[in-house]
XYZ file of C-alpha atoms in Angstrom:
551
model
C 0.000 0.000 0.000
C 1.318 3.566 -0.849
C -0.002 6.584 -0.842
C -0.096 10.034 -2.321
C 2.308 13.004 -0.809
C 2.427 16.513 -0.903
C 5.430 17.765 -2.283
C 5.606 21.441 -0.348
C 7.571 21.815 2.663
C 7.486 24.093 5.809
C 7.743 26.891 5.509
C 5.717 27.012 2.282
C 2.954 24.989 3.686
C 2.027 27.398 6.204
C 2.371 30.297 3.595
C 0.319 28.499 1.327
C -2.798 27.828 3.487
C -2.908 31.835 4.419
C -2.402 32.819 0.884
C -5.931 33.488 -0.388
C -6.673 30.214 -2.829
C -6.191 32.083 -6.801
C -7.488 28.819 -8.184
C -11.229 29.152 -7.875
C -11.725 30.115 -11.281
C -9.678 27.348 -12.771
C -11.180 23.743 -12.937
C -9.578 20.648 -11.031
C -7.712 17.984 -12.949
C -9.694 15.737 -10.834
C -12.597 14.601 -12.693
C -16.500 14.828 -11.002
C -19.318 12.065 -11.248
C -22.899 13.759 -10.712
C -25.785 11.621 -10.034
C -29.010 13.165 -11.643
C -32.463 12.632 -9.986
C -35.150 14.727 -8.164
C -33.121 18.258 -7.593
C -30.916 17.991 -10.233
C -32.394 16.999 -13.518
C -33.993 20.162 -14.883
C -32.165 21.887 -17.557
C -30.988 24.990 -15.653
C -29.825 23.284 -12.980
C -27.851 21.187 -15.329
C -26.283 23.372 -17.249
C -24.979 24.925 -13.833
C -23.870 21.518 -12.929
C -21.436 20.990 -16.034
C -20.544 24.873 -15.552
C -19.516 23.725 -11.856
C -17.296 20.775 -13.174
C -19.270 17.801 -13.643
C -17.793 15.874 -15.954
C -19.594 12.835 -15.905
C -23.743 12.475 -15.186
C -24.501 9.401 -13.179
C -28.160 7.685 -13.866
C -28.734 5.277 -10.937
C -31.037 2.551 -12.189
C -31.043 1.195 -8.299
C -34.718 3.136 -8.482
C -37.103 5.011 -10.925
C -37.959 3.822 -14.122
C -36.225 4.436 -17.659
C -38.996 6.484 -18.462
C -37.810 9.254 -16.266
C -34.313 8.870 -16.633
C -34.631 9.356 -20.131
C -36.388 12.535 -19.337
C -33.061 13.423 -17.264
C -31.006 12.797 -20.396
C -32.971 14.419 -22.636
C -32.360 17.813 -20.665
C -28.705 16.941 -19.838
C -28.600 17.099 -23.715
C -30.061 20.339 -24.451
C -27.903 21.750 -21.023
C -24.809 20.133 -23.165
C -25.668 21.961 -26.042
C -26.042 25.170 -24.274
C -23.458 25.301 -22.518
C -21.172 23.989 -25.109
C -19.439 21.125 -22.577
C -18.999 17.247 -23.513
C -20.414 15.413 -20.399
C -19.923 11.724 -20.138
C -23.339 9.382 -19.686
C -22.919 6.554 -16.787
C -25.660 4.032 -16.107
C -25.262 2.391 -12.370
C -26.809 -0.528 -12.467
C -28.755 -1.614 -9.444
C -27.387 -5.327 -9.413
C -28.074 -7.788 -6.366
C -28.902 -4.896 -4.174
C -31.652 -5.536 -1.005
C -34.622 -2.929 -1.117
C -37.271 -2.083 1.055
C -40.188 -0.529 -0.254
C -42.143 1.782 1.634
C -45.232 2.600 -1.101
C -46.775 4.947 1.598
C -43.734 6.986 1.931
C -44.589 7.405 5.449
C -41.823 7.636 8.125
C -40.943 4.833 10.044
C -39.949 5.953 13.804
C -37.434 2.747 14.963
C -36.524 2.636 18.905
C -33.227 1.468 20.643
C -34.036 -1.913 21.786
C -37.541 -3.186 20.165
C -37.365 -5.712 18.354
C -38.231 -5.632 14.413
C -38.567 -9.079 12.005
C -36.787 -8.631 8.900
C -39.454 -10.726 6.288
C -39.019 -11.672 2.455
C -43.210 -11.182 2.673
C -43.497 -8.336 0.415
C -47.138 -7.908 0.287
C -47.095 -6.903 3.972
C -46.484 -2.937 4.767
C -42.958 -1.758 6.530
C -43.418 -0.712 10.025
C -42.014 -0.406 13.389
C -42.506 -3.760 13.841
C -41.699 -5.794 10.407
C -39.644 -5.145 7.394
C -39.997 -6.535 4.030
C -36.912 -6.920 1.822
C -37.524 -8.283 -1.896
C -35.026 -11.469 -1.011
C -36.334 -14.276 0.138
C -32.789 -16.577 0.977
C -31.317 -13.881 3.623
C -32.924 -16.022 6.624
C -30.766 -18.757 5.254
C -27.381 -16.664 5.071
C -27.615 -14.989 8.369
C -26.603 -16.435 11.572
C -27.302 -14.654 15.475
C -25.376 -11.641 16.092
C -24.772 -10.549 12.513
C -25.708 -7.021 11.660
C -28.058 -5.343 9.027
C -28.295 -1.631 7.864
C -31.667 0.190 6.700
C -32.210 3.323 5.664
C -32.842 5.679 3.051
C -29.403 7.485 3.453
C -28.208 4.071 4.585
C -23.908 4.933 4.298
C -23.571 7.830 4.726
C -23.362 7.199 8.303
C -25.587 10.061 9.728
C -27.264 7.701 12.136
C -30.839 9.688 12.262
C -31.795 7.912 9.010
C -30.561 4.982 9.402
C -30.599 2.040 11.638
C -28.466 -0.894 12.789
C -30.259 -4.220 13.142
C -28.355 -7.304 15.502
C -29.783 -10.633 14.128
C -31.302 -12.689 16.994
C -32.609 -15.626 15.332
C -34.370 -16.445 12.796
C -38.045 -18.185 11.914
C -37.908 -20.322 8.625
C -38.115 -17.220 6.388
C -38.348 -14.046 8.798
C -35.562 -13.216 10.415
C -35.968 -11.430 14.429
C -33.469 -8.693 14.787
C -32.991 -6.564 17.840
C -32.750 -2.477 17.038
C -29.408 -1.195 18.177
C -29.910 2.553 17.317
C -33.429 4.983 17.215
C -33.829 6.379 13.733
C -36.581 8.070 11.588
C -36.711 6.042 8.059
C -37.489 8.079 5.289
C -38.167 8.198 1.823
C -39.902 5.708 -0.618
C -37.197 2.932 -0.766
C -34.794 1.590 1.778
C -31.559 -0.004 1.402
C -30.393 -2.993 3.142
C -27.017 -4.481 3.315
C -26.280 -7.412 6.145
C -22.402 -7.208 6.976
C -19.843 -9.727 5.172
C -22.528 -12.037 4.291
C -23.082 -13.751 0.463
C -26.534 -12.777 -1.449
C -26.923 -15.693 -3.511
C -27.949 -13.131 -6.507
C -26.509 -12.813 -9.840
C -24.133 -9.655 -10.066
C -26.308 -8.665 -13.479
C -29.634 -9.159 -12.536
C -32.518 -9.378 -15.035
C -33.533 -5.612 -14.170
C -29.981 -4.567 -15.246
C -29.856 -6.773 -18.577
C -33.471 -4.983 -19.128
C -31.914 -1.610 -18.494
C -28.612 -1.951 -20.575
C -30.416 -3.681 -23.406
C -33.407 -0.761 -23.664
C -32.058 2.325 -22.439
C -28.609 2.123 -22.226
C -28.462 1.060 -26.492
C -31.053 2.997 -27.409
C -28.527 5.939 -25.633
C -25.269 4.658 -26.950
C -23.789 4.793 -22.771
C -20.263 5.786 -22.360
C -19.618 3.899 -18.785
C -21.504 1.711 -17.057
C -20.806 1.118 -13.587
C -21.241 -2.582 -11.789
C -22.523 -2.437 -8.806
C -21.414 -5.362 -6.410
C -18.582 -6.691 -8.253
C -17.395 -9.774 -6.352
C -15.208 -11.358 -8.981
C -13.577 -10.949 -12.881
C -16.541 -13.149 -14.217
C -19.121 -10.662 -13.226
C -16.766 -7.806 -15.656
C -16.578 -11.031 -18.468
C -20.302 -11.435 -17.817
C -21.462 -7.865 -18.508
C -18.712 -7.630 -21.458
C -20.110 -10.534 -23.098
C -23.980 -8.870 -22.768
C -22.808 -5.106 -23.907
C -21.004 -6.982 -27.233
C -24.249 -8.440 -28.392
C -26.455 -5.311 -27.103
C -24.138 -3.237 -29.472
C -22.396 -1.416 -27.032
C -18.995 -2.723 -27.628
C -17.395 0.866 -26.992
C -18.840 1.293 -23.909
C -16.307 0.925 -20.439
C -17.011 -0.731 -17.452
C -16.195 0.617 -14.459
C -16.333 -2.047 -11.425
C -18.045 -1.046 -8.311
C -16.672 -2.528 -5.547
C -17.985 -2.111 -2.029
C -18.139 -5.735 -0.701
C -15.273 -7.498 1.286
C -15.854 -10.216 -1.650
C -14.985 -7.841 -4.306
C -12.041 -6.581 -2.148
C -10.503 -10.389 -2.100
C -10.502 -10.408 -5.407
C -9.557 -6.783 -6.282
C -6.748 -7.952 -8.728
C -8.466 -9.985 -10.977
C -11.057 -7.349 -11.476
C -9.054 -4.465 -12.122
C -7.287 -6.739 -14.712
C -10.672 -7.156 -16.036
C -12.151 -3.486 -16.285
C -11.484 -0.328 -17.668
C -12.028 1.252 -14.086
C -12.994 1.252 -10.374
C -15.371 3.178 -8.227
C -14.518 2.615 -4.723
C -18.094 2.653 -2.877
C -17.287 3.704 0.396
C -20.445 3.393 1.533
C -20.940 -0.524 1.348
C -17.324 -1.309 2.173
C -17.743 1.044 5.801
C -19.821 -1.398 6.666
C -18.612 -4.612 5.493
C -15.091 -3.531 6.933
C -14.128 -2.261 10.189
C -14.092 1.568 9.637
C -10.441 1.834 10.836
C -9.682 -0.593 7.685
C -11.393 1.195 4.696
C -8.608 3.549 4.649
C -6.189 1.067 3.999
C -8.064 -0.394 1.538
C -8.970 3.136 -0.351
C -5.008 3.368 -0.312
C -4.103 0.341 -1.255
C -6.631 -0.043 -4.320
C -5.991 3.812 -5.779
C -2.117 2.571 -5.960
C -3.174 -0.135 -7.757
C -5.206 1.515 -9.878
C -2.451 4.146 -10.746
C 0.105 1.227 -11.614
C -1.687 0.056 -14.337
C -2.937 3.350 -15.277
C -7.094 2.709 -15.000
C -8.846 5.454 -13.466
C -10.183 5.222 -9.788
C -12.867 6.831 -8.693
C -14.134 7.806 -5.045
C -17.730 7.811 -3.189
C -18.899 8.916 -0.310
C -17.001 12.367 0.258
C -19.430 15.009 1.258
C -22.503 13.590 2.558
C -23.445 16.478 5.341
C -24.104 18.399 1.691
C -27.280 17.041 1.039
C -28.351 19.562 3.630
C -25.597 21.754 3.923
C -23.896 24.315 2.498
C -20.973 23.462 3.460
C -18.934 20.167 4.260
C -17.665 19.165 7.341
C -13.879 19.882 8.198
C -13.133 15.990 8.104
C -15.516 15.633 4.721
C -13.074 18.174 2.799
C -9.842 16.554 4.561
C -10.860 13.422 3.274
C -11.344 14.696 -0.427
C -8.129 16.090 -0.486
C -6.601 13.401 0.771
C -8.361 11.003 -1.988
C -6.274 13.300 -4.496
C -2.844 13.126 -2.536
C -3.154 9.217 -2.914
C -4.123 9.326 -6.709
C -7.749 9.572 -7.202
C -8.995 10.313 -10.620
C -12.461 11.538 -9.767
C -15.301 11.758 -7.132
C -18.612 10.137 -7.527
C -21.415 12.843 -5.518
C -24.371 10.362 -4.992
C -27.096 11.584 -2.682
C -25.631 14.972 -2.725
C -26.038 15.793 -5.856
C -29.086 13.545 -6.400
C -31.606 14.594 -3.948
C -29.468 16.743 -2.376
C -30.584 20.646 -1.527
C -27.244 21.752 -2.894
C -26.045 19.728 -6.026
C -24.507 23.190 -7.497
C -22.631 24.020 -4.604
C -21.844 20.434 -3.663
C -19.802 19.899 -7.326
C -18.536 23.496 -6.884
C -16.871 22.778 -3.219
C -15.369 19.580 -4.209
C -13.728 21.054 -7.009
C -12.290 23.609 -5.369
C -10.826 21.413 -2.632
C -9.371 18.417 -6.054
C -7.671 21.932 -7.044
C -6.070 22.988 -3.898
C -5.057 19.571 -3.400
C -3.408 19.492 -6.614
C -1.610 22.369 -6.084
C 1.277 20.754 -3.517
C 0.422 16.570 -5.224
C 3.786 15.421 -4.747
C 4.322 15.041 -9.465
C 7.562 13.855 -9.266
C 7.366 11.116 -6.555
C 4.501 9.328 -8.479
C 6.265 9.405 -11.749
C 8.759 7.648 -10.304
C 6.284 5.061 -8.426
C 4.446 4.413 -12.216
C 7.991 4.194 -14.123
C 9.221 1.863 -11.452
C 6.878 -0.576 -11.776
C 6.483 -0.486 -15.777
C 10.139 -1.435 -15.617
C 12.809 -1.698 -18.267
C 12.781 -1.672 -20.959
C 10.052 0.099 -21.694
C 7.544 -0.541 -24.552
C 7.985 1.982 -27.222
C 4.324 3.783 -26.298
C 4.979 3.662 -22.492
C 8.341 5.389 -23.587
C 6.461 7.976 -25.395
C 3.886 8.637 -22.682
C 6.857 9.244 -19.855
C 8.780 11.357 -21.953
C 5.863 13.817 -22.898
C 4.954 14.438 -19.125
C 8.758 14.280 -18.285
C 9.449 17.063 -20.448
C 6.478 19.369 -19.944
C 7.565 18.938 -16.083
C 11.511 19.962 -17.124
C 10.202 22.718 -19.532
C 7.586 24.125 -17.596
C 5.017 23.599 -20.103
C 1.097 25.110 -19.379
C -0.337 22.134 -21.089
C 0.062 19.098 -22.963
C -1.769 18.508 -26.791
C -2.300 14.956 -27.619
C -4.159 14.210 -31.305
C -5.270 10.128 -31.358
C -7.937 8.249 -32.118
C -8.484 5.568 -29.327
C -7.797 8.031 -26.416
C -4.954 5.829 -25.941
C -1.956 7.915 -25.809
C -3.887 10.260 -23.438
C -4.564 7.603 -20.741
C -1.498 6.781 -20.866
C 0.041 10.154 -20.298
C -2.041 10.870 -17.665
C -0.911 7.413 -15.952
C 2.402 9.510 -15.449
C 0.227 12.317 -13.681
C 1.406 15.727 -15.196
C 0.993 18.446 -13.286
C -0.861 20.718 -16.701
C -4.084 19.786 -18.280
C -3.587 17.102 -21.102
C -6.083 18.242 -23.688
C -6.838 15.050 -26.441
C -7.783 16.497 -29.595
C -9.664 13.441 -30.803
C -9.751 12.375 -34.667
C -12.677 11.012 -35.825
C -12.097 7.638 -37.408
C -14.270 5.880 -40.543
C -15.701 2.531 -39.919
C -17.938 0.612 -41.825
C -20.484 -2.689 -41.019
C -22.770 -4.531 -43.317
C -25.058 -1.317 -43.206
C -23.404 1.703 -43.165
C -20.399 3.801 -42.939
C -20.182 5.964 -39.713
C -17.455 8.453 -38.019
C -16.172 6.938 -34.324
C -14.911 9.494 -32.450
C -17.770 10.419 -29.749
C -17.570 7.570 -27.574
C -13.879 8.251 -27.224
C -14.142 11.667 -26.299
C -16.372 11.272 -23.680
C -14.807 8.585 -22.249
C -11.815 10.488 -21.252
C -13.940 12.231 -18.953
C -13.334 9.955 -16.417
C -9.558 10.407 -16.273
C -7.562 12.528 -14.191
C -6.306 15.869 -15.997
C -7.318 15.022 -19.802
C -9.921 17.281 -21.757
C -11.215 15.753 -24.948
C -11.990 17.698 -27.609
C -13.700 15.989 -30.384
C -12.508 17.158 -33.745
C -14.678 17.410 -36.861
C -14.661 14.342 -39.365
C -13.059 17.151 -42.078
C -10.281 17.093 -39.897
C -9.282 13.245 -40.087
C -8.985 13.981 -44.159
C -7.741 17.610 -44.330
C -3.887 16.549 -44.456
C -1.602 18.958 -42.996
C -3.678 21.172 -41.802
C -5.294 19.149 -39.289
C -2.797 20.017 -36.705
C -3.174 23.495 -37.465
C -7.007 23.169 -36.893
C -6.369 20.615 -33.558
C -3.973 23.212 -32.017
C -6.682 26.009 -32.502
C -9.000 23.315 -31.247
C -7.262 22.884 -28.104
C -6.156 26.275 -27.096
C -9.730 27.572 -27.632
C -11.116 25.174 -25.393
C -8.402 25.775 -22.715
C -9.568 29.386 -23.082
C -12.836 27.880 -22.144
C -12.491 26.135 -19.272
C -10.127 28.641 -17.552
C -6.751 26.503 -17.565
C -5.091 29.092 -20.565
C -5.862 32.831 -19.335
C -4.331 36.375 -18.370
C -1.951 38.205 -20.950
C 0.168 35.672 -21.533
C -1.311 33.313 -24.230
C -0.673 29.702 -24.713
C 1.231 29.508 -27.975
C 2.086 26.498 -30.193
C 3.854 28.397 -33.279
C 5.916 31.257 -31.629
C 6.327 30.012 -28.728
C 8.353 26.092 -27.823
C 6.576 22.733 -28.984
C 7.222 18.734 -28.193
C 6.307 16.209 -30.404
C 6.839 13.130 -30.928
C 4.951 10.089 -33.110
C 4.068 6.946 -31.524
C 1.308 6.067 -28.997
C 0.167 2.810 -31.577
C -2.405 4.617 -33.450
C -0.395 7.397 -35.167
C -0.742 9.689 -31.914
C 1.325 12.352 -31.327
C 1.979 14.933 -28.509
C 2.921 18.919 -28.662
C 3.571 20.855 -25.396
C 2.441 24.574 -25.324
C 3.959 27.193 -23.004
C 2.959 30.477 -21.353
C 6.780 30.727 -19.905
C 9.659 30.620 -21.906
C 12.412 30.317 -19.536
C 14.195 27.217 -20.029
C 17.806 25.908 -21.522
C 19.183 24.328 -23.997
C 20.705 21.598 -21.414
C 17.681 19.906 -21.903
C 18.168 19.257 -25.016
C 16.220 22.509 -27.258
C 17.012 22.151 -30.996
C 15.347 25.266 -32.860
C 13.588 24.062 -35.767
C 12.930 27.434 -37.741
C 9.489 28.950 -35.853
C 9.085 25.913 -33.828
C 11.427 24.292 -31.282
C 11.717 20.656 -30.421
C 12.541 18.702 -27.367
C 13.816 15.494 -28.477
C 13.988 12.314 -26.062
């Protein structure tokens, strides 16, 4: 297990925290999931949303039906268009979660020490005195003195809306639990989870094959997001169902949030294209003094092997507050010190009374954080363990952030296809935005011939530091002017984000340029610079109006 260090010493440290922050305006490198739903799915509030940050919009299929999440999309479309941002579509799929549905929507007052039966009878009301869950084989997997979790807010670990259940025994079917904690359920659905025990359910549950086979084809979905991954067979599974529902572009990010999952944490990140880490689950299947370790642990992994990890469970007093708590914006920058590539907002963004603010805040803290991310020490951790000798693309990648870190470049330009050669640079971390100019590649099936390009774009939404730009198809065929166009692509839109601004312009012509080919799909890098002070011991050959750093 490592983690992430900042690289600022005293006295600087002190100076820096009392040195008003000049990086509000500027987005963070660290990438934000927002989870649309009741407070955060009209078009305004949307387009304020992306304006915040949000990178990614997170459609929970764990409730609701695809009727109104396609209602959701359909505005985060027209608040895309608006606002002129590329946002990323994730489907979470609800998977072999245990629900409780309270159709009345009444609250449920529960009492320190009653008793309560836990019952797979669904027809029968919840109450203070009996709780139906839609499983009917958890009597059979629970043994006395196990524990359960309801509630509508059921991790986030404010205790007043959710309660802890102590098995006592159990009656053929029903299960008699003893209530450990009072607590006022809420809401229209409840979660349950029961601590470190197996649900005999399939990982991709017939609700989820429904979902990903209606809504998530009909809307071409960039990520979607397995919840409860216990092992690389679930990721095969859901690979194998996405191929024949057409979806072969889309990435899978693996949820994990069981101790199951955790056990086999290797095989699964060798299996998807990226993990969310979901706190929530895995605070109470762990001991809270371990989930630390494992949050460590698994974001180093993650970084090795350069797939992007992504955080839950960071601000949860924000679904009612303004602000977060002190330890709430520790903890998010400290998810950025050890590597993080985004944060997922669930509830807080979701139902939350502040989803503007709540995307706003985080950012800011991802940036501050950033500010004093110890580069250079995680370089070193991800060249270690590539090893030598390097593969020619892995070469390529190091060198590019190596020499924007020597040169003091303001940003790095990639132009590929795959997003490839972007990932990879930003598996070296680089301090400056990497902006992909994508090129839009012709492909042809039995039916047509279409441009791929989109899906590619958006997926780099969910890495740290890269900002896709999706190039028109004119520019895959234009010849030598499409670098022209992508460099004018790319300093525009870091004009229009915030990371290129004050007198000093990024330049790509006048001013010092890297590139280099490579990357396995014809990619290719350029640096651009809003300093010029460097020397020619690093190895500056000028090459008439350009210069070149050659490695």
């Amino acid at each position: 297990m490592q983690g992430g260090q900042m690289a600022l010493e005293e006295p600087l440290r002190l100076a820096s925290v009392l040195t008003p922050s000049k990086r509000n305006f500027i987005p963070s490198l660290t990438k934000v999931v927002g989870t649309l739903g009741p407070n955060s799915r009209s078009v305004d509030v949307i387009e304020a949303c992306l304006e915040a940050g949000m990178s990614v919009a997170r459609f929970d299929f764990s409730w609701l039906d695809e009727k109104y999440h396609q209602e959701t999309l359909d505005n985060l479309r027209v608040a895309v268009k608006n606002v002129k941002r590329l946002c990323a579509v994730m489907l979470d799929t609800m998977g072999p979660a245990l629900q409780v549905l309270n159709k009345s929507g009444n609250p449920i007052e529960m009492m320190a020490g009653n008793r309560v039966t836990v019952t797979p009878d669904v027809t029968r009301e919840p109450s203070t005195e009996v709780l139906p869950v839609n499983y009917s084989g958890l009597a059979n997997t629970v043994k006395e003195g196990d524990t359960i979790f309801v509630g509508q807010y059921l991790f986030t670990g404010i205790e007043t809306t959710s309660v802890w259940l102590e098995v006592l025994e159990t009656r053929g079917n029903d299960i008699l639990c003893l209530v450990k904690n009072s607590a006022t359920l809420l809401g229209s659905i409840f979660t349950m989870h029961a601590s470190q025990v197996h649900i005999d359910l399939p990982t991709l549950t017939d609700v989820d094959r429904q979902a990903i086979s209606n809504w998530g084809s009909r809307n071409k979905v960039d990520f979607i997001s397995l919840s409860y991954t216990r092992h690389a067979e679930d990721v095969r599974e859901l690979r194998a169902f996405i191929k024949a529902q057409n979806l072969s572009e889309t990435q899978i990010f693996a949820k994990v949030e069981t101790v199951e999952g955790l056990r086999h944490f290797d095989e699964i990140l060798q299996e998807a294209d990226g993990i969310i880490l979901s706190r929530g689950n895995l605070g109470i299947d762990l001991p809270p003094e371990k989930v630390f370790l494992f949050q460590k642990s698994a974001i180093h992994k993650c970084n090795m092997v350069g797939k992007p990890a992504i955080i839950t469970r960071v601000v949860d007093s924000m679904t009612a507050n303004l602000r977060p708590t002190r330890a709430e914006a520790t903890d998010v920058a400290n998810a950025v010190l050890d590597g993080a590539d985004g944060i997922l907002l669930g509830p807080e963004t979701l139902r939350g009374m502040y989803p503007i603010e709540a995307i706003k805040t985080v950012g800011r803290i991802c940036a501050e954080a950033e500010v004093v991310c110890n580069q250079s020490l995680q370089f070193k951790r991800v060249a270690r363990h590539v090893g030598e000798p390097m593969s020619h693309v892995e070469s390529v990648a190091s060198s590019a952030v190596r020499a924007a870190t020597i040169v003091k470049a303001a940003m790095i330009v990639v132009f590929t296809s795959s997003g490839r050669a972007a990932r990879l640079i930003a598996k070296y971390r680089p301090s400056v935005p990497v902006f992909a100019v994508v090129i839009p590649r012709l492909s042809t099936n039995s039916l047509k011939w279409t441009f791929t390009g989109s899906s590619q774009a958006k997926q780099l939404l969910g890495v740290r530091g890269v900002y896709p730009i999706l190039a028109s198809p004119n520019v895959a065929t234009s010849g030598g002017s499409s670098e022209e166009s992508g460099l004018k692509l790319a300093l525009n839109h870091s004009k229009s984000v915030g990371t290129a601004q004050g007198p000093s312009e990024v330049g790509f012509k006048k001013y010092p340029v890297f590139e280099t080919g490579g990357g396995g799909d014809g990619d290719y890098v350029r640096l651009g610079f809003q300093e010029l002070e460097f020397s020619d011991e690093f190895g500056v050959e000028k090459l008439g109006d350009f210069e070149k750093v050659w490695i």
